[in-house]
Amino acid sequence: MTKLYVNPNIKKGKINKEIYGHFSEHLGRCIYEGIYVGEDSAIPNKNGMRTDVVEALKKMKIPVLRWPGGCFADEYHWKDGIGPKENRKKMINTHWGGVVEDNSFGTHEFMELCSQLGCEPYINANLGSGTVQEMSEWVEYMTFDGLSPMAALREKNGRKEPWKVKFLGVGNENWGCGGNMRPEYYADEYRRYSTYCRNYGKNRLYKIACGANAADYHWTEQVMKIAHPFMDGLSLHYYTVPTGNWSDKGNATGFNEKDWYQTLSKTLFMDELVTKNDHIMSKYDPEKRIGLLVDEWGTWYNVEEGTNPGFLYQQNTMRDALVAGINLNIFNKHCDRVHMANIAQLVNVLQSVILTEGEKMLLTPTYYVFCMYKEHQGAELVESTITTEQIGLEKEYMVPNLNESVSVDADGKVHITITNLSLTDSYEVDTVLTEAKAKSVTGTILTDEMGAYNTFENPERVQSKGFHDARVTESGIFFTIPACSVVSLEVELA
Ligand code: AHR
């Protein structure tokens, strides 16, 4: 029998709500169609933002949203996206599908979206092809309250009050699409650009340096060495690519058992990545002041047949639900260093929580996982250990059968999230609460066949439901977790 030991009294640090963050880029149908349809659209909207999408995201309790990219960020010139829409520059989105970008969604629209969602904005500014002055002025435009050219311009464009902007990314993937820089060069550029991003009034920026591409530890080492006193956060990007081959990544649907375990094993690599980056960062920042921000993560498959290859549109199955559950448990367990994480991307791109088609919208299995994990936001991570066994079909891609994290919220309730990676076996989990007694337990489960997904014809095939198989015992709680599932439990203590 599996043993899960939980000590609700051993607190390991706060799980920042931003770990449950998201990312929206000017890419494919994420911003346009997926979120923003314009005021004149027949699709119900408030100030151009799709009402159905906004309402679903509010239910999921989205805490922070990163924008405008991604690779798009280092080609984005923010002044193209302000002022009367008819005067805004039309341009080609060279990076993503070569389509026309009409700049109708810009700074004011993004801030309106964040205000409707009740989430924090995370602005990723352009270091790759923009100037120091341009970045500096964007900060001034958004946050300065007083007499200044940018504050006056903002007022002319209909917004007198400054916005509150905390999270500021200074470049994106500058080792690649953001300028193909060497870490030493980027680190110096980071120091220069970030110097001119000022704290105006009460606004305090949390400045984020571009971090490594997956296991490029040399990048982390150099950027930390040269620039750590000037940053609050360092990013990290890692995608789960099932085959590990970028020219044929594997398909989102119609996969087999081997693909399942291979995908989950590649997802679990996140733990090693975070651990090793943390070690390097600790050499320069032992107090863990600087956050590691995994601001792009998730599955990346071949695009759906017949769709624009530059739009990165993919379906989302139970496999994605497991990928999300595992990653979020990993981030929770590393919350002393992981201060934010942003799944890529919000709607219609890569591992989305929402897909749209015209006026139709569906919630993906990944959406349900974010809802089931939302009680971890702002809670305290507590000590937990679970006995596991290695399972799988190929030696190279064996995985532990179960993966979990546990937190205690402000009301003292214990929240357990656990994933069962096995396609065949359910497990009895005897959960022992150390120095505490359970009074009651309730739960939610997401489970289905491994390849199950929602379509616009059958949008409710995969959805979470009440989990009633957990019961209180003398020493804690007991439950059986079915194969291929994600479970969340809320335990009230006596
Ligand atoms: O999320 C898609 C792309 O992946 C982003 O634009 C880029 O930062 C990363 O390579």
Short mmCIF file of C-alpha atoms and ligand atoms in Angstrom, two decimals:
data_model
loop_
_atom_site.label_atom_id
_atom_site.label_comp_id
_atom_site.label_asym_id
_atom_site.label_seq_id
_atom_site.Cartn_x
_atom_site.Cartn_y
_atom_site.Cartn_z
CA MET A 1 0.00 0.00 0.00
CA THR A 2 1.21 3.52 -0.76
CA LYS A 3 2.01 5.68 2.23
CA LEU A 4 1.70 9.45 2.03
CA TYR A 5 3.10 11.25 5.07
CA VAL A 6 2.00 14.83 5.63
CA ASN A 7 3.07 17.09 8.45
CA PRO A 8 0.85 20.18 8.30
CA ASN A 9 3.00 21.83 10.98
CA ILE A 10 6.23 21.81 8.99
CA LYS A 11 5.87 24.82 6.74
CA LYS A 12 8.29 24.99 3.83
CA GLY A 13 7.43 28.39 2.36
CA LYS A 14 4.67 30.31 0.65
CA ILE A 15 3.36 29.09 -2.71
CA ASN A 16 3.18 32.35 -4.62
CA LYS A 17 -0.10 32.62 -6.44
CA GLU A 18 1.94 33.59 -9.52
CA ILE A 19 3.03 29.93 -9.88
CA TYR A 20 -0.44 29.51 -11.40
CA GLY A 21 0.30 32.15 -14.03
CA HIS A 22 -0.34 32.20 -17.78
CA PHE A 23 1.18 33.56 -20.96
CA SER A 24 -0.50 35.23 -23.94
CA GLU A 25 1.46 36.14 -27.06
CA HIS A 26 0.57 37.78 -30.34
CA LEU A 27 0.73 34.34 -31.89
CA GLY A 28 -1.88 32.55 -33.96
CA ARG A 29 -5.35 32.87 -32.45
CA CYS A 30 -4.32 33.54 -28.87
CA ILE A 31 -4.88 37.29 -28.56
CA TYR A 32 -6.96 37.87 -31.69
CA GLU A 33 -10.07 35.63 -31.78
CA GLY A 34 -9.12 33.79 -28.58
CA ILE A 35 -9.31 36.77 -26.22
CA TYR A 36 -9.89 39.95 -28.16
CA VAL A 37 -12.64 40.13 -30.76
CA GLY A 38 -13.18 43.91 -30.81
CA GLU A 39 -16.12 45.94 -29.57
CA ASP A 40 -18.12 45.45 -32.78
CA SER A 41 -17.97 41.66 -32.78
CA ALA A 42 -21.14 39.56 -32.74
CA ILE A 43 -19.41 37.44 -30.09
CA PRO A 44 -20.49 38.75 -26.67
CA ASN A 45 -17.70 40.95 -25.32
CA LYS A 46 -16.89 43.73 -22.90
CA ASN A 47 -14.68 46.39 -24.42
CA GLY A 48 -13.63 43.85 -27.04
CA MET A 49 -12.72 41.01 -24.63
CA ARG A 50 -14.68 37.77 -25.05
CA THR A 51 -17.04 37.46 -22.11
CA ASP A 52 -17.06 33.63 -22.16
CA VAL A 53 -13.26 33.44 -21.99
CA VAL A 54 -12.95 36.11 -19.30
CA GLU A 55 -15.59 34.43 -17.13
CA ALA A 56 -13.92 31.01 -17.43
CA LEU A 57 -10.52 32.46 -16.54
CA LYS A 58 -11.93 34.25 -13.51
CA LYS A 59 -13.34 30.96 -12.24
CA MET A 60 -9.88 29.43 -12.61
CA LYS A 61 -8.52 32.35 -10.54
CA ILE A 62 -5.86 33.44 -13.00
CA PRO A 63 -3.31 35.43 -10.96
CA VAL A 64 -0.90 36.89 -13.54
CA LEU A 65 -0.68 37.16 -17.32
CA ARG A 66 2.51 37.58 -19.36
CA TRP A 67 2.34 39.61 -22.59
CA PRO A 68 3.10 40.40 -25.50
CA GLY A 69 5.58 37.52 -26.01
CA GLY A 70 7.57 35.32 -26.38
CA CYS A 71 9.56 35.90 -29.51
CA PHE A 72 7.04 38.58 -30.49
CA ALA A 73 8.17 40.68 -27.51
CA ASP A 74 11.59 41.42 -28.98
CA GLU A 75 10.01 42.65 -32.21
CA TYR A 76 7.26 44.62 -30.53
CA HIS A 77 7.38 48.40 -30.49
CA TRP A 78 4.81 49.47 -27.96
CA LYS A 79 4.11 52.87 -29.50
CA ASP A 80 2.62 51.06 -32.53
CA GLY A 81 -0.14 49.82 -30.24
CA ILE A 82 -1.47 53.02 -28.67
CA GLY A 83 -3.72 55.89 -29.81
CA PRO A 84 -6.69 55.77 -32.21
CA LYS A 85 -6.94 52.26 -33.68
CA GLU A 86 -7.39 53.50 -37.24
CA ASN A 87 -3.97 55.17 -37.04
CA ARG A 88 -2.14 52.18 -35.61
CA LYS A 89 0.54 50.62 -37.77
CA LYS A 90 -0.25 47.47 -39.65
CA MET A 91 2.69 45.13 -39.88
CA ILE A 92 3.63 41.54 -40.58
CA ASN A 93 4.02 39.18 -37.66
CA THR A 94 7.18 37.76 -39.16
CA HIS A 95 7.81 35.27 -36.43
CA TRP A 96 4.38 33.68 -36.28
CA GLY A 97 2.70 32.80 -39.55
CA GLY A 98 3.46 35.99 -41.50
CA VAL A 99 -0.02 37.36 -40.86
CA VAL A 100 -1.02 41.01 -40.56
CA GLU A 101 -0.75 42.44 -37.06
CA ASP A 102 -2.94 45.52 -36.92
CA ASN A 103 -1.93 46.49 -33.40
CA SER A 104 -5.56 46.86 -32.35
CA PHE A 105 -4.63 45.09 -29.11
CA GLY A 106 -1.97 47.16 -27.35
CA THR A 107 -1.05 48.41 -23.90
CA HIS A 108 -4.47 49.89 -23.02
CA GLU A 109 -6.28 46.76 -24.19
CA PHE A 110 -3.94 44.47 -22.26
CA MET A 111 -4.43 46.48 -19.09
CA GLU A 112 -8.20 46.39 -19.64
CA LEU A 113 -7.99 42.60 -19.98
CA CYS A 114 -6.01 42.28 -16.74
CA SER A 115 -8.48 44.50 -14.95
CA GLN A 116 -11.44 42.38 -16.18
CA LEU A 117 -9.60 39.22 -15.07
CA GLY A 118 -8.48 40.74 -11.77
CA CYS A 119 -4.91 39.58 -12.43
CA GLU A 120 -1.46 41.17 -12.37
CA PRO A 121 0.07 42.26 -15.67
CA TYR A 122 3.50 40.90 -16.57
CA ILE A 123 4.97 43.02 -19.35
CA ASN A 124 7.80 41.48 -21.35
CA ALA A 125 9.67 44.37 -22.95
CA ASN A 126 11.83 44.44 -26.08
CA LEU A 127 15.59 44.28 -25.57
CA GLY A 128 16.44 42.42 -28.79
CA SER A 129 15.40 45.05 -31.34
CA GLY A 130 14.23 47.96 -29.22
CA THR A 131 16.17 50.79 -27.65
CA VAL A 132 16.92 51.59 -24.04
CA GLN A 133 14.87 54.76 -24.44
CA GLU A 134 11.89 52.82 -25.81
CA MET A 135 11.84 50.43 -22.87
CA SER A 136 12.35 53.21 -20.38
CA GLU A 137 9.50 55.22 -21.92
CA TRP A 138 7.12 52.26 -21.84
CA VAL A 139 7.62 52.03 -18.07
CA GLU A 140 7.10 55.79 -17.80
CA TYR A 141 3.96 55.60 -19.97
CA MET A 142 2.42 52.88 -17.85
CA THR A 143 3.42 53.96 -14.34
CA PHE A 144 4.37 57.64 -14.08
CA ASP A 145 1.92 59.89 -12.29
CA GLY A 146 2.78 63.56 -12.88
CA LEU A 147 4.14 65.90 -15.46
CA SER A 148 6.08 63.99 -18.11
CA PRO A 149 5.90 63.44 -21.86
CA MET A 150 4.79 59.82 -21.53
CA ALA A 151 2.22 60.51 -18.82
CA ALA A 152 0.80 63.26 -21.04
CA LEU A 153 0.66 60.88 -23.99
CA ARG A 154 -1.17 58.31 -21.87
CA GLU A 155 -3.68 60.93 -20.81
CA LYS A 156 -4.16 62.01 -24.43
CA ASN A 157 -4.96 58.37 -25.19
CA GLY A 158 -7.72 58.35 -22.62
CA ARG A 159 -6.05 57.17 -19.42
CA LYS A 160 -5.11 59.72 -16.80
CA GLU A 161 -4.32 57.36 -13.92
CA PRO A 162 -1.14 55.33 -14.19
CA TRP A 163 -1.41 51.57 -14.00
CA LYS A 164 0.31 49.43 -11.41
CA VAL A 165 2.92 47.28 -13.11
CA LYS A 166 5.10 45.03 -11.05
CA PHE A 167 6.47 42.33 -13.32
CA LEU A 168 8.78 43.52 -16.09
CA GLY A 169 10.68 41.12 -18.34
CA VAL A 170 13.80 42.67 -19.87
CA GLY A 171 13.98 40.70 -23.12
CA ASN A 172 12.85 37.18 -23.99
CA GLU A 173 14.95 34.22 -25.12
CA ASN A 174 17.83 36.52 -25.95
CA TRP A 175 19.94 33.41 -26.52
CA GLY A 176 17.70 32.72 -29.55
CA CYS A 177 14.87 34.69 -31.16
CA GLY A 178 15.62 37.66 -28.90
CA GLY A 179 18.95 38.49 -30.56
CA ASN A 180 21.10 35.32 -30.54
CA MET A 181 23.27 36.77 -27.80
CA ARG A 182 25.96 35.19 -25.70
CA PRO A 183 25.16 35.19 -21.95
CA GLU A 184 27.96 37.65 -21.13
CA TYR A 185 26.71 40.11 -23.74
CA TYR A 186 23.09 39.73 -22.69
CA ALA A 187 23.97 40.16 -19.02
CA ASP A 188 25.66 43.50 -19.77
CA GLU A 189 22.76 44.58 -21.93
CA TYR A 190 20.37 43.58 -19.15
CA ARG A 191 22.29 45.78 -16.71
CA ARG A 192 22.08 48.72 -19.10
CA TYR A 193 18.40 48.40 -20.07
CA SER A 194 17.17 47.67 -16.57
CA THR A 195 18.98 50.73 -15.18
CA TYR A 196 16.55 53.01 -17.03
CA CYS A 197 13.40 51.13 -15.99
CA ARG A 198 12.49 53.33 -13.04
CA ASN A 199 10.29 52.98 -10.01
CA TYR A 200 7.86 55.89 -10.25
CA GLY A 201 5.80 56.98 -7.26
CA LYS A 202 4.66 53.95 -5.31
CA ASN A 203 5.11 51.59 -8.24
CA ARG A 204 7.84 49.01 -7.61
CA LEU A 205 9.14 46.99 -10.53
CA TYR A 206 10.13 43.36 -10.17
CA LYS A 207 12.73 43.10 -12.93
CA ILE A 208 13.15 39.80 -14.69
CA ALA A 209 16.24 38.80 -16.62
CA CYS A 210 16.13 36.34 -19.48
CA GLY A 211 17.11 32.91 -18.25
CA ALA A 212 18.20 29.69 -19.81
CA ASN A 213 16.87 27.51 -22.55
CA ALA A 214 16.18 24.28 -20.67
CA ALA A 215 19.48 22.74 -19.50
CA ASP A 216 21.80 25.53 -20.63
CA TYR A 217 23.35 25.93 -17.17
CA HIS A 218 26.22 28.00 -18.57
CA TRP A 219 23.69 30.72 -19.39
CA THR A 220 22.34 30.70 -15.83
CA GLU A 221 25.85 30.81 -14.37
CA GLN A 222 27.04 33.73 -16.49
CA VAL A 223 23.91 35.85 -16.22
CA MET A 224 23.80 35.36 -12.46
CA LYS A 225 27.49 36.12 -12.09
CA ILE A 226 27.34 39.35 -14.07
CA ALA A 227 23.87 40.71 -13.37
CA HIS A 228 22.40 39.20 -10.21
CA PRO A 229 22.43 42.39 -8.08
CA PHE A 230 20.25 44.07 -10.69
CA MET A 231 17.49 41.50 -11.00
CA ASP A 232 14.54 40.25 -8.96
CA GLY A 233 13.79 37.26 -11.12
CA LEU A 234 15.46 35.04 -13.69
CA SER A 235 13.35 33.15 -16.19
CA LEU A 236 13.60 29.55 -17.40
CA HIS A 237 11.92 28.03 -20.45
CA TYR A 238 11.30 24.34 -20.81
CA TYR A 239 8.74 22.62 -23.02
CA THR A 240 7.68 18.98 -22.93
CA VAL A 241 8.35 17.74 -26.47
CA PRO A 242 7.34 14.05 -26.47
CA THR A 243 9.86 12.80 -29.05
CA GLY A 244 12.55 15.31 -28.10
CA ASN A 245 12.82 16.04 -31.84
CA TRP A 246 11.75 19.55 -32.82
CA SER A 247 11.07 18.62 -36.46
CA ASP A 248 8.64 15.86 -35.51
CA LYS A 249 7.48 16.46 -31.97
CA GLY A 250 4.68 13.89 -31.91
CA ASN A 251 0.94 14.49 -32.13
CA ALA A 252 -1.37 15.88 -29.50
CA THR A 253 -3.91 13.08 -30.01
CA GLY A 254 -3.84 9.49 -31.25
CA PHE A 255 -0.71 8.58 -29.29
CA ASN A 256 0.13 5.24 -27.68
CA GLU A 257 1.18 4.01 -24.23
CA LYS A 258 4.88 4.41 -25.01
CA ASP A 259 4.31 8.04 -25.99
CA TRP A 260 2.42 8.53 -22.74
CA TYR A 261 5.28 7.45 -20.49
CA GLN A 262 7.90 9.14 -22.65
CA THR A 263 5.98 12.43 -22.41
CA LEU A 264 5.56 12.19 -18.65
CA SER A 265 9.20 11.27 -18.16
CA LYS A 266 10.25 14.32 -20.16
CA THR A 267 7.92 16.42 -18.02
CA LEU A 268 9.52 15.14 -14.82
CA PHE A 269 12.85 16.49 -16.08
CA MET A 270 11.51 19.85 -14.88
CA ASP A 271 12.42 18.82 -11.34
CA GLU A 272 16.08 18.36 -12.26
CA LEU A 273 16.13 21.62 -14.19
CA VAL A 274 14.70 23.61 -11.31
CA THR A 275 17.00 21.92 -8.79
CA LYS A 276 20.15 22.57 -10.82
CA ASN A 277 19.23 26.16 -11.62
CA ASP A 278 18.47 26.71 -7.96
CA HIS A 279 21.94 25.43 -7.03
CA ILE A 280 23.64 27.80 -9.44
CA MET A 281 21.51 30.72 -8.31
CA SER A 282 22.26 29.93 -4.68
CA LYS A 283 25.97 30.52 -5.26
CA TYR A 284 25.17 34.18 -5.90
CA ASP A 285 21.91 34.45 -3.98
CA PRO A 286 21.89 32.05 -1.03
CA GLU A 287 18.97 33.90 0.59
CA LYS A 288 16.82 33.09 -2.45
CA ARG A 289 15.82 36.71 -2.95
CA ILE A 290 15.83 36.21 -6.71
CA GLY A 291 12.99 34.12 -8.04
CA LEU A 292 13.30 31.49 -10.73
CA LEU A 293 10.39 32.21 -13.06
CA VAL A 294 9.44 29.32 -15.30
CA ASP A 295 7.62 31.72 -17.57
CA GLU A 296 7.15 29.28 -20.45
CA TRP A 297 6.29 25.63 -19.88
CA GLY A 298 3.91 23.01 -21.21
CA THR A 299 3.54 20.53 -24.04
CA TRP A 300 4.59 21.33 -27.59
CA TYR A 301 3.32 18.95 -30.29
CA ASN A 302 3.05 19.00 -34.07
CA VAL A 303 0.28 21.46 -35.01
CA GLU A 304 -3.17 20.06 -35.80
CA GLU A 305 -3.46 18.94 -39.39
CA GLY A 306 -4.68 21.64 -41.76
CA THR A 307 -3.79 24.53 -39.44
CA ASN A 308 -1.17 27.24 -40.05
CA PRO A 309 2.18 25.81 -38.84
CA GLY A 310 3.03 29.26 -37.46
CA PHE A 311 -0.07 29.28 -35.23
CA LEU A 312 0.95 26.40 -32.92
CA TYR A 313 -2.63 25.19 -32.46
CA GLN A 314 -2.89 21.82 -30.70
CA GLN A 315 -5.50 19.69 -28.95
CA ASN A 316 -5.30 18.89 -25.27
CA THR A 317 -5.94 15.46 -23.73
CA MET A 318 -5.73 13.70 -20.38
CA ARG A 319 -2.00 13.46 -21.08
CA ASP A 320 -1.81 17.27 -20.90
CA ALA A 321 -3.76 17.20 -17.66
CA LEU A 322 -1.10 14.93 -16.17
CA VAL A 323 1.69 17.14 -17.54
CA ALA A 324 0.06 20.15 -15.87
CA GLY A 325 -0.54 18.33 -12.57
CA ILE A 326 3.05 17.07 -12.40
CA ASN A 327 4.62 20.43 -13.26
CA LEU A 328 2.47 22.33 -10.77
CA ASN A 329 3.37 19.86 -8.03
CA ILE A 330 7.05 20.34 -8.89
CA PHE A 331 6.73 24.13 -8.76
CA ASN A 332 4.89 23.96 -5.44
CA LYS A 333 7.63 21.82 -3.96
CA HIS A 334 10.27 24.30 -5.11
CA CYS A 335 8.33 27.39 -4.03
CA ASP A 336 11.32 28.71 -2.10
CA ARG A 337 12.95 29.42 -5.47
CA VAL A 338 10.17 29.21 -8.06
CA HIS A 339 8.30 32.48 -7.55
CA MET A 340 6.27 32.38 -10.75
CA ALA A 341 5.42 30.02 -13.63
CA ASN A 342 3.44 30.72 -16.80
CA ILE A 343 2.00 27.93 -18.89
CA ALA A 344 2.21 28.51 -22.64
CA GLN A 345 -0.23 29.70 -23.78
CA LEU A 346 -3.62 30.92 -22.57
CA VAL A 347 -5.96 30.29 -25.54
CA ASN A 348 -5.57 28.38 -28.83
CA VAL A 349 -1.76 28.09 -28.67
CA LEU A 350 0.26 25.11 -27.34
CA GLN A 351 -1.01 23.77 -23.99
CA SER A 352 -4.02 26.01 -23.65
CA VAL A 353 -6.65 26.00 -20.97
CA ILE A 354 -9.22 27.22 -23.50
CA LEU A 355 -9.84 26.58 -27.20
CA THR A 356 -12.17 28.63 -29.37
CA GLU A 357 -13.77 28.28 -32.78
CA GLY A 358 -15.80 31.31 -33.85
CA GLU A 359 -18.28 31.94 -31.06
CA LYS A 360 -17.71 28.49 -29.55
CA MET A 361 -15.41 27.89 -26.61
CA LEU A 362 -14.28 24.76 -24.78
CA LEU A 363 -12.37 24.10 -21.60
CA THR A 364 -9.47 21.66 -21.92
CA PRO A 365 -8.40 18.99 -19.41
CA THR A 366 -5.56 21.36 -18.45
CA TYR A 367 -8.15 23.98 -17.44
CA TYR A 368 -9.68 21.60 -14.92
CA VAL A 369 -6.28 20.90 -13.37
CA PHE A 370 -5.69 24.62 -12.80
CA CYS A 371 -9.11 24.85 -11.13
CA MET A 372 -8.40 21.81 -8.96
CA TYR A 373 -5.05 23.24 -7.83
CA LYS A 374 -6.19 26.80 -7.23
CA GLU A 375 -6.41 26.43 -3.44
CA HIS A 376 -2.60 26.17 -3.38
CA GLN A 377 -2.39 29.83 -4.47
CA GLY A 378 -0.92 31.81 -1.59
CA ALA A 379 -0.98 28.80 0.76
CA GLU A 380 1.98 27.40 2.71
CA LEU A 381 3.75 24.38 1.30
CA VAL A 382 4.02 21.71 4.00
CA GLU A 383 6.21 18.66 4.32
CA SER A 384 4.99 15.60 2.44
CA THR A 385 6.61 12.39 1.23
CA ILE A 386 5.10 9.55 -0.70
CA THR A 387 6.28 6.01 -1.31
CA THR A 388 6.43 5.38 -5.06
CA GLU A 389 7.40 2.67 -7.50
CA GLN A 390 8.89 3.04 -10.97
CA ILE A 391 6.51 2.21 -13.81
CA GLY A 392 6.61 2.39 -17.63
CA LEU A 393 7.30 0.38 -20.75
CA GLU A 394 10.87 1.35 -21.65
CA LYS A 395 13.86 1.50 -19.34
CA GLU A 396 14.76 4.98 -20.52
CA TYR A 397 11.34 6.39 -19.75
CA MET A 398 10.39 4.92 -16.39
CA VAL A 399 8.47 7.29 -14.10
CA PRO A 400 7.32 7.22 -10.48
CA ASN A 401 3.70 6.08 -10.32
CA LEU A 402 2.53 8.98 -8.15
CA ASN A 403 3.47 12.61 -7.68
CA GLU A 404 2.08 14.98 -5.08
CA SER A 405 2.27 18.28 -3.22
CA VAL A 406 0.49 19.50 -0.09
CA SER A 407 -0.26 22.94 1.31
CA VAL A 408 -2.13 24.53 4.20
CA ASP A 409 -4.26 27.59 3.51
CA ALA A 410 -4.95 30.63 5.70
CA ASP A 411 -7.94 28.85 7.31
CA GLY A 412 -5.81 25.87 8.26
CA LYS A 413 -7.30 23.54 5.61
CA VAL A 414 -4.94 21.01 4.08
CA HIS A 415 -4.87 20.72 0.27
CA ILE A 416 -3.43 17.62 -1.35
CA THR A 417 -2.96 17.36 -5.12
CA ILE A 418 -1.85 14.03 -6.49
CA THR A 419 -1.42 12.55 -9.96
CA ASN A 420 -1.50 8.88 -10.91
CA LEU A 421 0.78 8.38 -13.93
CA SER A 422 -0.13 4.72 -14.40
CA LEU A 423 -2.36 3.80 -17.32
CA THR A 424 -3.38 0.52 -15.75
CA ASP A 425 -3.19 0.56 -11.98
CA SER A 426 -5.08 2.29 -9.25
CA TYR A 427 -3.38 2.72 -5.87
CA GLU A 428 -4.60 2.70 -2.29
CA VAL A 429 -3.09 5.68 -0.51
CA ASP A 430 -2.88 5.58 3.27
CA THR A 431 -2.29 9.20 4.17
CA VAL A 432 -0.76 9.69 7.59
CA LEU A 433 -1.09 13.12 9.15
CA THR A 434 1.74 13.75 11.57
CA GLU A 435 0.88 15.74 14.69
CA ALA A 436 -2.65 16.37 13.39
CA LYS A 437 -6.03 14.69 13.07
CA ALA A 438 -8.44 14.88 10.15
CA LYS A 439 -12.06 15.87 10.76
CA SER A 440 -13.46 15.69 7.22
CA VAL A 441 -12.30 15.32 3.64
CA THR A 442 -13.77 16.31 0.27
CA GLY A 443 -12.28 15.92 -3.18
CA THR A 444 -12.36 16.45 -6.93
CA ILE A 445 -11.10 14.11 -9.65
CA LEU A 446 -10.23 14.36 -13.33
CA THR A 447 -9.95 10.98 -15.01
CA ASP A 448 -10.66 9.44 -18.41
CA GLU A 449 -8.86 7.43 -21.09
CA MET A 450 -5.34 8.68 -21.78
CA GLY A 451 -6.22 10.19 -25.15
CA ALA A 452 -9.60 11.65 -24.21
CA TYR A 453 -10.21 15.28 -25.11
CA ASN A 454 -12.98 17.82 -25.58
CA THR A 455 -14.20 18.87 -29.02
CA PHE A 456 -16.55 21.62 -30.13
CA GLU A 457 -19.10 18.87 -30.87
CA ASN A 458 -18.59 17.20 -27.49
CA PRO A 459 -17.11 19.92 -25.26
CA GLU A 460 -17.86 18.21 -21.94
CA ARG A 461 -16.38 14.77 -22.51
CA VAL A 462 -13.51 15.39 -20.06
CA GLN A 463 -14.34 17.37 -16.96
CA SER A 464 -13.67 17.21 -13.25
CA LYS A 465 -16.23 15.78 -10.87
CA GLY A 466 -16.66 15.19 -7.15
CA PHE A 467 -14.39 12.53 -5.66
CA HIS A 468 -16.19 10.70 -2.87
CA ASP A 469 -13.81 7.81 -2.23
CA ALA A 470 -11.68 9.44 0.44
CA ARG A 471 -12.48 8.82 4.11
CA VAL A 472 -11.12 9.89 7.46
CA THR A 473 -9.11 7.28 9.41
CA GLU A 474 -7.53 7.13 12.85
CA SER A 475 -4.19 8.33 11.49
CA GLY A 476 -5.30 10.60 8.65
CA ILE A 477 -7.24 9.77 5.48
CA PHE A 478 -7.51 6.88 3.06
CA PHE A 479 -8.37 6.86 -0.62
CA THR A 480 -7.88 4.90 -3.82
CA ILE A 481 -6.60 6.88 -6.78
CA PRO A 482 -7.71 5.49 -10.15
CA ALA A 483 -5.30 4.99 -13.06
CA CYS A 484 -4.66 8.02 -15.29
CA SER A 485 -6.07 10.64 -12.97
CA VAL A 486 -5.50 13.86 -11.10
CA VAL A 487 -7.10 14.22 -7.66
CA SER A 488 -7.34 17.18 -5.30
CA LEU A 489 -8.41 16.77 -1.67
CA GLU A 490 -9.35 19.28 0.97
CA VAL A 491 -8.90 18.07 4.54
CA GLU A 492 -10.35 19.88 7.50
CA LEU A 493 -8.36 19.26 10.68
CA ALA A 494 -9.94 18.37 14.02
O1 AHR B 1 5.49 29.97 -26.81
C1 AHR B 1 5.98 29.96 -28.11
C2 AHR B 1 7.41 30.43 -28.22
O2 AHR B 1 8.25 29.57 -27.54
C3 AHR B 1 7.72 31.78 -27.61
O3 AHR B 1 7.42 32.83 -28.45
C4 AHR B 1 9.19 31.70 -27.36
O4 AHR B 1 9.59 32.50 -26.28
C5 AHR B 1 9.43 30.22 -27.16
O5 AHR B 1 10.46 29.77 -27.97
#
